[in-house]
PDB file of C-alpha atoms in Angstrom:
ATOM      1  CA  UNK A   1       1.205 262.585 -87.738  1.00 77.00           C
ATOM      2  CA  UNK A   2       1.542 258.856 -88.193  1.00 91.00           C
ATOM      3  CA  UNK A   3       0.690 258.523 -91.872  1.00 93.00           C
ATOM      4  CA  UNK A   4       1.455 255.597 -94.179  1.00 93.00           C
ATOM      5  CA  UNK A   5       1.255 256.365 -97.888  1.00 91.00           C
ATOM      6  CA  UNK A   6      -0.700 253.397 -99.264  1.00 90.00           C
ATOM      7  CA  UNK A   7       0.630 254.034-102.793  1.00 89.00           C
ATOM      8  CA  UNK A   8       4.221 253.782-101.576  1.00 90.00           C
ATOM      9  CA  UNK A   9       3.301 250.717 -99.521  1.00 91.00           C
ATOM     10  CA  UNK A  10       1.838 249.051-102.646  1.00 88.00           C
ATOM     11  CA  UNK A  11       5.031 249.775-104.615  1.00 90.00           C
ATOM     12  CA  UNK A  12       7.574 248.856-101.938  1.00 92.00           C
ATOM     13  CA  UNK A  13       5.694 246.183 -99.956  1.00 90.00           C
ATOM     14  CA  UNK A  14       7.024 247.538 -96.619  1.00 94.00           C
ATOM     15  CA  UNK A  15       7.209 250.992 -95.071  1.00 94.00           C
ATOM     16  CA  UNK A  16       9.088 251.833 -91.864  1.00 95.00           C
ATOM     17  CA  UNK A  17       7.773 254.617 -89.651  1.00 95.00           C
ATOM     18  CA  UNK A  18       9.876 256.049 -86.817  1.00 96.00           C
ATOM     19  CA  UNK A  19       8.608 259.092 -85.045  1.00 95.00           C
ATOM     20  CA  UNK A  20       8.495 260.909 -81.711  1.00 96.00           C
ATOM     21  CA  UNK A  21       5.106 262.320 -80.747  1.00 96.00           C
ATOM     22  CA  UNK A  22       5.163 265.324 -78.425  1.00 96.00           C
ATOM     23  CA  UNK A  23       3.317 265.045 -75.102  1.00 95.00           C
ATOM     24  CA  UNK A  24       1.103 267.996 -76.054  1.00 94.00           C
ATOM     25  CA  UNK A  25       0.190 266.649 -79.495  1.00 94.00           C
ATOM     26  CA  UNK A  26      -3.573 267.006 -80.224  1.00 93.00           C
ATOM     27  CA  UNK A  27      -3.682 263.236 -80.745  1.00 93.00           C
ATOM     28  CA  UNK A  28      -3.507 262.864 -76.933  1.00 94.00           C
ATOM     29  CA  UNK A  29      -6.303 265.321 -76.090  1.00 93.00           C
ATOM     30  CA  UNK A  30      -9.094 264.059 -73.853  1.00 92.00           C
ATOM     31  CA  UNK A  31      -7.041 261.376 -72.091  1.00 91.00           C
ATOM     32  CA  UNK A  32      -7.188 261.071 -68.296  1.00 86.00           C
ATOM     33  CA  UNK A  33      -3.388 260.902 -67.993  1.00 90.00           C
ATOM     34  CA  UNK A  34      -0.448 262.957 -69.246  1.00 92.00           C
ATOM     35  CA  UNK A  35       2.911 262.137 -70.754  1.00 95.00           C
ATOM     36  CA  UNK A  36       6.243 262.879 -69.075  1.00 95.00           C
ATOM     37  CA  UNK A  37       8.030 263.090 -72.432  1.00 95.00           C
ATOM     38  CA  UNK A  38       7.646 262.249 -76.094  1.00 97.00           C
ATOM     39  CA  UNK A  39       6.158 258.941 -77.186  1.00 97.00           C
ATOM     40  CA  UNK A  40       8.527 257.033 -79.466  1.00 97.00           C
ATOM     41  CA  UNK A  41       6.930 255.015 -82.247  1.00 97.00           C
ATOM     42  CA  UNK A  42       8.885 252.483 -84.334  1.00 97.00           C
ATOM     43  CA  UNK A  43       6.514 250.676 -86.696  1.00 97.00           C
ATOM     44  CA  UNK A  44       6.679 248.735 -89.930  1.00 97.00           C
ATOM     45  CA  UNK A  45       3.682 248.441 -92.245  1.00 96.00           C
ATOM     46  CA  UNK A  46       3.510 245.628 -94.774  1.00 96.00           C
ATOM     47  CA  UNK A  47       1.006 244.430 -97.307  1.00 92.00           C
ATOM     48  CA  UNK A  48      -0.701 241.119 -96.603  1.00 91.00           C
ATOM     49  CA  UNK A  49      -2.553 240.374 -99.846  1.00 88.00           C
ATOM     50  CA  UNK A  50      -5.034 243.305 -99.854  1.00 88.00           C
ATOM     51  CA  UNK A  51      -4.788 244.128 -96.146  1.00 93.00           C
ATOM     52  CA  UNK A  52      -2.080 245.866 -94.098  1.00 94.00           C
ATOM     53  CA  UNK A  53      -0.269 244.549 -91.029  1.00 96.00           C
ATOM     54  CA  UNK A  54       1.495 247.085 -88.821  1.00 97.00           C
ATOM     55  CA  UNK A  55       3.911 245.808 -86.186  1.00 97.00           C
ATOM     56  CA  UNK A  56       6.486 247.434 -83.980  1.00 97.00           C
ATOM     57  CA  UNK A  57       7.147 249.010 -80.630  1.00 97.00           C
ATOM     58  CA  UNK A  58       5.722 252.027 -78.825  1.00 97.00           C
ATOM     59  CA  UNK A  59       7.478 253.497 -75.782  1.00 97.00           C
ATOM     60  CA  UNK A  60       6.276 256.295 -73.525  1.00 97.00           C
ATOM     61  CA  UNK A  61       6.494 257.645 -69.999  1.00 96.00           C
ATOM     62  CA  UNK A  62       3.163 258.341 -68.321  1.00 95.00           C
ATOM     63  CA  UNK A  63       2.588 260.587 -65.314  1.00 93.00           C
ATOM     64  CA  UNK A  64       0.533 258.684 -62.780  1.00 90.00           C
ATOM     65  CA  UNK A  65      -0.073 258.610 -59.047  1.00 92.00           C
ATOM     66  CA  UNK A  66       0.430 255.772 -56.592  1.00 93.00           C
ATOM     67  CA  UNK A  67      -2.770 253.868 -55.912  1.00 92.00           C
ATOM     68  CA  UNK A  68      -2.051 253.687 -52.183  1.00 93.00           C
ATOM     69  CA  UNK A  69      -0.325 256.952 -51.158  1.00 93.00           C
ATOM     70  CA  UNK A  70      -1.264 259.226 -54.105  1.00 93.00           C
ATOM     71  CA  UNK A  71       2.351 260.335 -54.639  1.00 94.00           C
ATOM     72  CA  UNK A  72       3.155 261.291 -58.248  1.00 94.00           C
ATOM     73  CA  UNK A  73       5.209 258.779 -60.209  1.00 93.00           C
ATOM     74  CA  UNK A  74       6.255 258.011 -63.760  1.00 94.00           C
ATOM     75  CA  UNK A  75       5.286 254.726 -65.410  1.00 94.00           C
ATOM     76  CA  UNK A  76       7.382 253.571 -68.356  1.00 95.00           C
ATOM     77  CA  UNK A  77       5.520 251.798 -71.133  1.00 95.00           C
ATOM     78  CA  UNK A  78       7.296 249.658 -73.711  1.00 96.00           C
ATOM     79  CA  UNK A  79       4.684 247.838 -75.759  1.00 95.00           C
ATOM     80  CA  UNK A  80       5.063 245.560 -78.750  1.00 96.00           C
ATOM     81  CA  UNK A  81       2.068 246.341 -80.944  1.00 96.00           C
ATOM     82  CA  UNK A  82       0.430 244.543 -83.815  1.00 95.00           C
ATOM     83  CA  UNK A  83      -2.421 246.168 -85.712  1.00 95.00           C
ATOM     84  CA  UNK A  84      -4.272 244.622 -88.637  1.00 95.00           C
ATOM     85  CA  UNK A  85      -6.074 246.863 -91.127  1.00 94.00           C
ATOM     86  CA  UNK A  86      -8.639 244.969 -93.213  1.00 92.00           C
ATOM     87  CA  UNK A  87      -9.878 246.171 -96.567  1.00 89.00           C
ATOM     88  CA  UNK A  88     -13.607 246.413 -97.263  1.00 88.00           C
ATOM     89  CA  UNK A  89     -14.948 246.432 -93.703  1.00 87.00           C
ATOM     90  CA  UNK A  90     -16.934 249.192 -92.034  1.00 85.00           C
ATOM     91  CA  UNK A  91     -16.018 250.517 -88.578  1.00 83.00           C
ATOM     92  CA  UNK A  92     -18.674 248.483 -86.656  1.00 84.00           C
ATOM     93  CA  UNK A  93     -17.609 245.259 -88.406  1.00 87.00           C
ATOM     94  CA  UNK A  94     -13.935 246.031 -87.835  1.00 85.00           C
ATOM     95  CA  UNK A  95     -14.512 246.639 -84.151  1.00 84.00           C
ATOM     96  CA  UNK A  96     -16.416 243.360 -83.796  1.00 86.00           C
ATOM     97  CA  UNK A  97     -13.573 241.496 -85.540  1.00 87.00           C
ATOM     98  CA  UNK A  98     -10.910 243.337 -83.507  1.00 89.00           C
ATOM     99  CA  UNK A  99      -9.259 244.784 -86.608  1.00 92.00           C
ATOM    100  CA  UNK A 100      -9.078 248.281 -88.045  1.00 93.00           C
ATOM    101  CA  UNK A 101     -10.797 249.445 -91.233  1.00 90.00           C
ATOM    102  CA  UNK A 102      -8.418 250.138 -94.117  1.00 89.00           C
ATOM    103  CA  UNK A 103      -9.346 253.248 -96.122  1.00 87.00           C
ATOM    104  CA  UNK A 104     -10.246 252.676 -99.796  1.00 80.00           C
ATOM    105  CA  UNK A 105      -7.680 255.193-101.026  1.00 78.00           C
ATOM    106  CA  UNK A 106      -5.325 257.864 -99.839  1.00 81.00           C
ATOM    107  CA  UNK A 107      -3.229 257.518 -96.729  1.00 91.00           C
ATOM    108  CA  UNK A 108      -3.504 255.299 -93.686  1.00 92.00           C
ATOM    109  CA  UNK A 109      -3.566 257.331 -90.463  1.00 94.00           C
ATOM    110  CA  UNK A 110      -2.115 255.201 -87.669  1.00 95.00           C
ATOM    111  CA  UNK A 111      -2.762 257.874 -85.014  1.00 94.00           C
ATOM    112  CA  UNK A 112      -6.091 256.548 -83.664  1.00 93.00           C
ATOM    113  CA  UNK A 113      -4.788 252.967 -83.563  1.00 94.00           C
ATOM    114  CA  UNK A 114      -1.575 253.958 -81.753  1.00 96.00           C
ATOM    115  CA  UNK A 115      -3.595 256.083 -79.325  1.00 95.00           C
ATOM    116  CA  UNK A 116      -5.796 253.058 -78.578  1.00 94.00           C
ATOM    117  CA  UNK A 117      -2.746 250.826 -78.011  1.00 94.00           C
ATOM    118  CA  UNK A 118      -1.283 253.348 -75.534  1.00 95.00           C
ATOM    119  CA  UNK A 119      -4.585 253.716 -73.659  1.00 94.00           C
ATOM    120  CA  UNK A 120      -4.869 249.929 -73.323  1.00 93.00           C
ATOM    121  CA  UNK A 121      -1.271 249.656 -72.070  1.00 94.00           C
ATOM    122  CA  UNK A 122      -1.525 252.269 -69.299  1.00 93.00           C
ATOM    123  CA  UNK A 123      -2.033 250.541 -65.952  1.00 91.00           C
ATOM    124  CA  UNK A 124      -5.217 251.561 -64.160  1.00 87.00           C
ATOM    125  CA  UNK A 125      -3.480 251.365 -60.806  1.00 89.00           C
ATOM    126  CA  UNK A 126       0.219 251.978 -60.286  1.00 91.00           C
ATOM    127  CA  UNK A 127       2.312 251.664 -57.129  1.00 93.00           C
ATOM    128  CA  UNK A 128       5.304 253.800 -56.183  1.00 92.00           C
ATOM    129  CA  UNK A 129       6.814 250.637 -54.662  1.00 92.00           C
ATOM    130  CA  UNK A 130       5.447 247.226 -53.735  1.00 92.00           C
ATOM    131  CA  UNK A 131       5.766 247.812 -49.963  1.00 94.00           C
ATOM    132  CA  UNK A 132       3.886 251.153 -50.055  1.00 94.00           C
ATOM    133  CA  UNK A 133       1.696 251.382 -46.928  1.00 93.00           C
ATOM    134  CA  UNK A 134      -0.671 254.008 -48.318  1.00 93.00           C
ATOM    135  CA  UNK A 135      -2.717 256.562 -46.413  1.00 93.00           C
ATOM    136  CA  UNK A 136      -4.482 256.202 -43.071  1.00 90.00           C
ATOM    137  CA  UNK A 137      -8.192 255.679 -43.709  1.00 86.00           C
ATOM    138  CA  UNK A 138      -9.058 257.860 -40.714  1.00 85.00           C
ATOM    139  CA  UNK A 139      -6.744 260.897 -40.825  1.00 88.00           C
ATOM    140  CA  UNK A 140      -5.150 260.609 -44.299  1.00 88.00           C
ATOM    141  CA  UNK A 141      -1.516 260.616 -43.088  1.00 89.00           C
ATOM    142  CA  UNK A 142       1.028 258.971 -45.389  1.00 91.00           C
ATOM    143  CA  UNK A 143       1.901 255.774 -43.479  1.00 90.00           C
ATOM    144  CA  UNK A 144       5.217 255.501 -45.363  1.00 91.00           C
ATOM    145  CA  UNK A 145       6.418 258.466 -43.272  1.00 91.00           C
ATOM    146  CA  UNK A 146       5.465 256.816 -39.954  1.00 89.00           C
ATOM    147  CA  UNK A 147       2.499 255.833 -37.832  1.00 89.00           C
ATOM    148  CA  UNK A 148      -0.345 258.296 -37.496  1.00 87.00           C
ATOM    149  CA  UNK A 149      -1.500 257.670 -33.937  1.00 83.00           C
ATOM    150  CA  UNK A 150      -5.138 257.028 -34.798  1.00 86.00           C
ATOM    151  CA  UNK A 151      -6.989 254.749 -32.397  1.00 80.00           C
ATOM    152  CA  UNK A 152      -8.354 251.604 -34.013  1.00 72.00           C
ATOM    153  CA  UNK A 153     -12.054 251.263 -33.281  1.00 69.00           C
ATOM    154  CA  UNK A 154     -13.539 248.062 -31.929  1.00 71.00           C
ATOM    155  CA  UNK A 155     -15.297 245.890 -34.471  1.00 69.00           C
ATOM    156  CA  UNK A 156     -19.086 245.612 -34.220  1.00 75.00           C
ATOM    157  CA  UNK A 157     -19.845 242.195 -32.610  1.00 79.00           C
ATOM    158  CA  UNK A 158     -22.916 241.730 -34.766  1.00 84.00           C
ATOM    159  CA  UNK A 159     -20.503 240.693 -37.570  1.00 80.00           C
ATOM    160  CA  UNK A 160     -18.618 238.116 -35.445  1.00 80.00           C
ATOM    161  CA  UNK A 161     -20.453 235.146 -36.998  1.00 84.00           C
ATOM    162  CA  UNK A 162     -19.273 236.159 -40.466  1.00 84.00           C
ATOM    163  CA  UNK A 163     -15.642 236.393 -39.329  1.00 81.00           C
ATOM    164  CA  UNK A 164     -15.764 232.737 -38.241  1.00 84.00           C
ATOM    165  CA  UNK A 165     -16.692 231.468 -41.734  1.00 89.00           C
ATOM    166  CA  UNK A 166     -13.856 229.585 -43.398  1.00 87.00           C
ATOM    167  CA  UNK A 167     -13.873 230.208 -47.146  1.00 85.00           C
ATOM    168  CA  UNK A 168     -10.962 227.903 -47.980  1.00 77.00           C
TER     169      UNK A 168
END
C-alpha cells in the first residue's frame, strides 16, 4: 500500500516512498489492461503550507496488443508524476480543480492517485513497430507475413465526384 503518515510528514517536512507494486495487487483490479511485471514507484511527499505535494516517477510494463496486427506486445511506461493534495476540499471540488482531497487526519493513501496516473499514461493504441502493415480487411491475414491474395474490388462510381474534391 502506498501510505504516507501525515504525522511523520508534519514532523519531518518530507517523506520518501519507494515501493514495487505487484501486477496482481488489488489496486489494479477492474483495469482493461494487465501488467507484465511490478510497477515501481519512487515518490517524495512534502508539505506546502497546509497542503501536500507528491512528486516522483512511476515505471511499469503494460501488456498490450498492436493496433494494426493485434500481436501481443509490452509497452514500457516511465512517467514523471506530480500530485497535489489540497486540505479542506471535498471530492467534487477537488476533481473540478484537478487536485486531490487531503484527508483531515490519519494517513494519506496514494494508491488511487497513482492508479489514475498509470491509467492516464497507458497509450490507447500501441504499435508493434511503425511500419506494421496490419491485417487484411477482407480475409484477416497478417500482412507483415506477406500478401494475402485478396482481389481488390472496384470502387463504386457514384462516389467519383467526392474523390475529385481537393481539401488542401
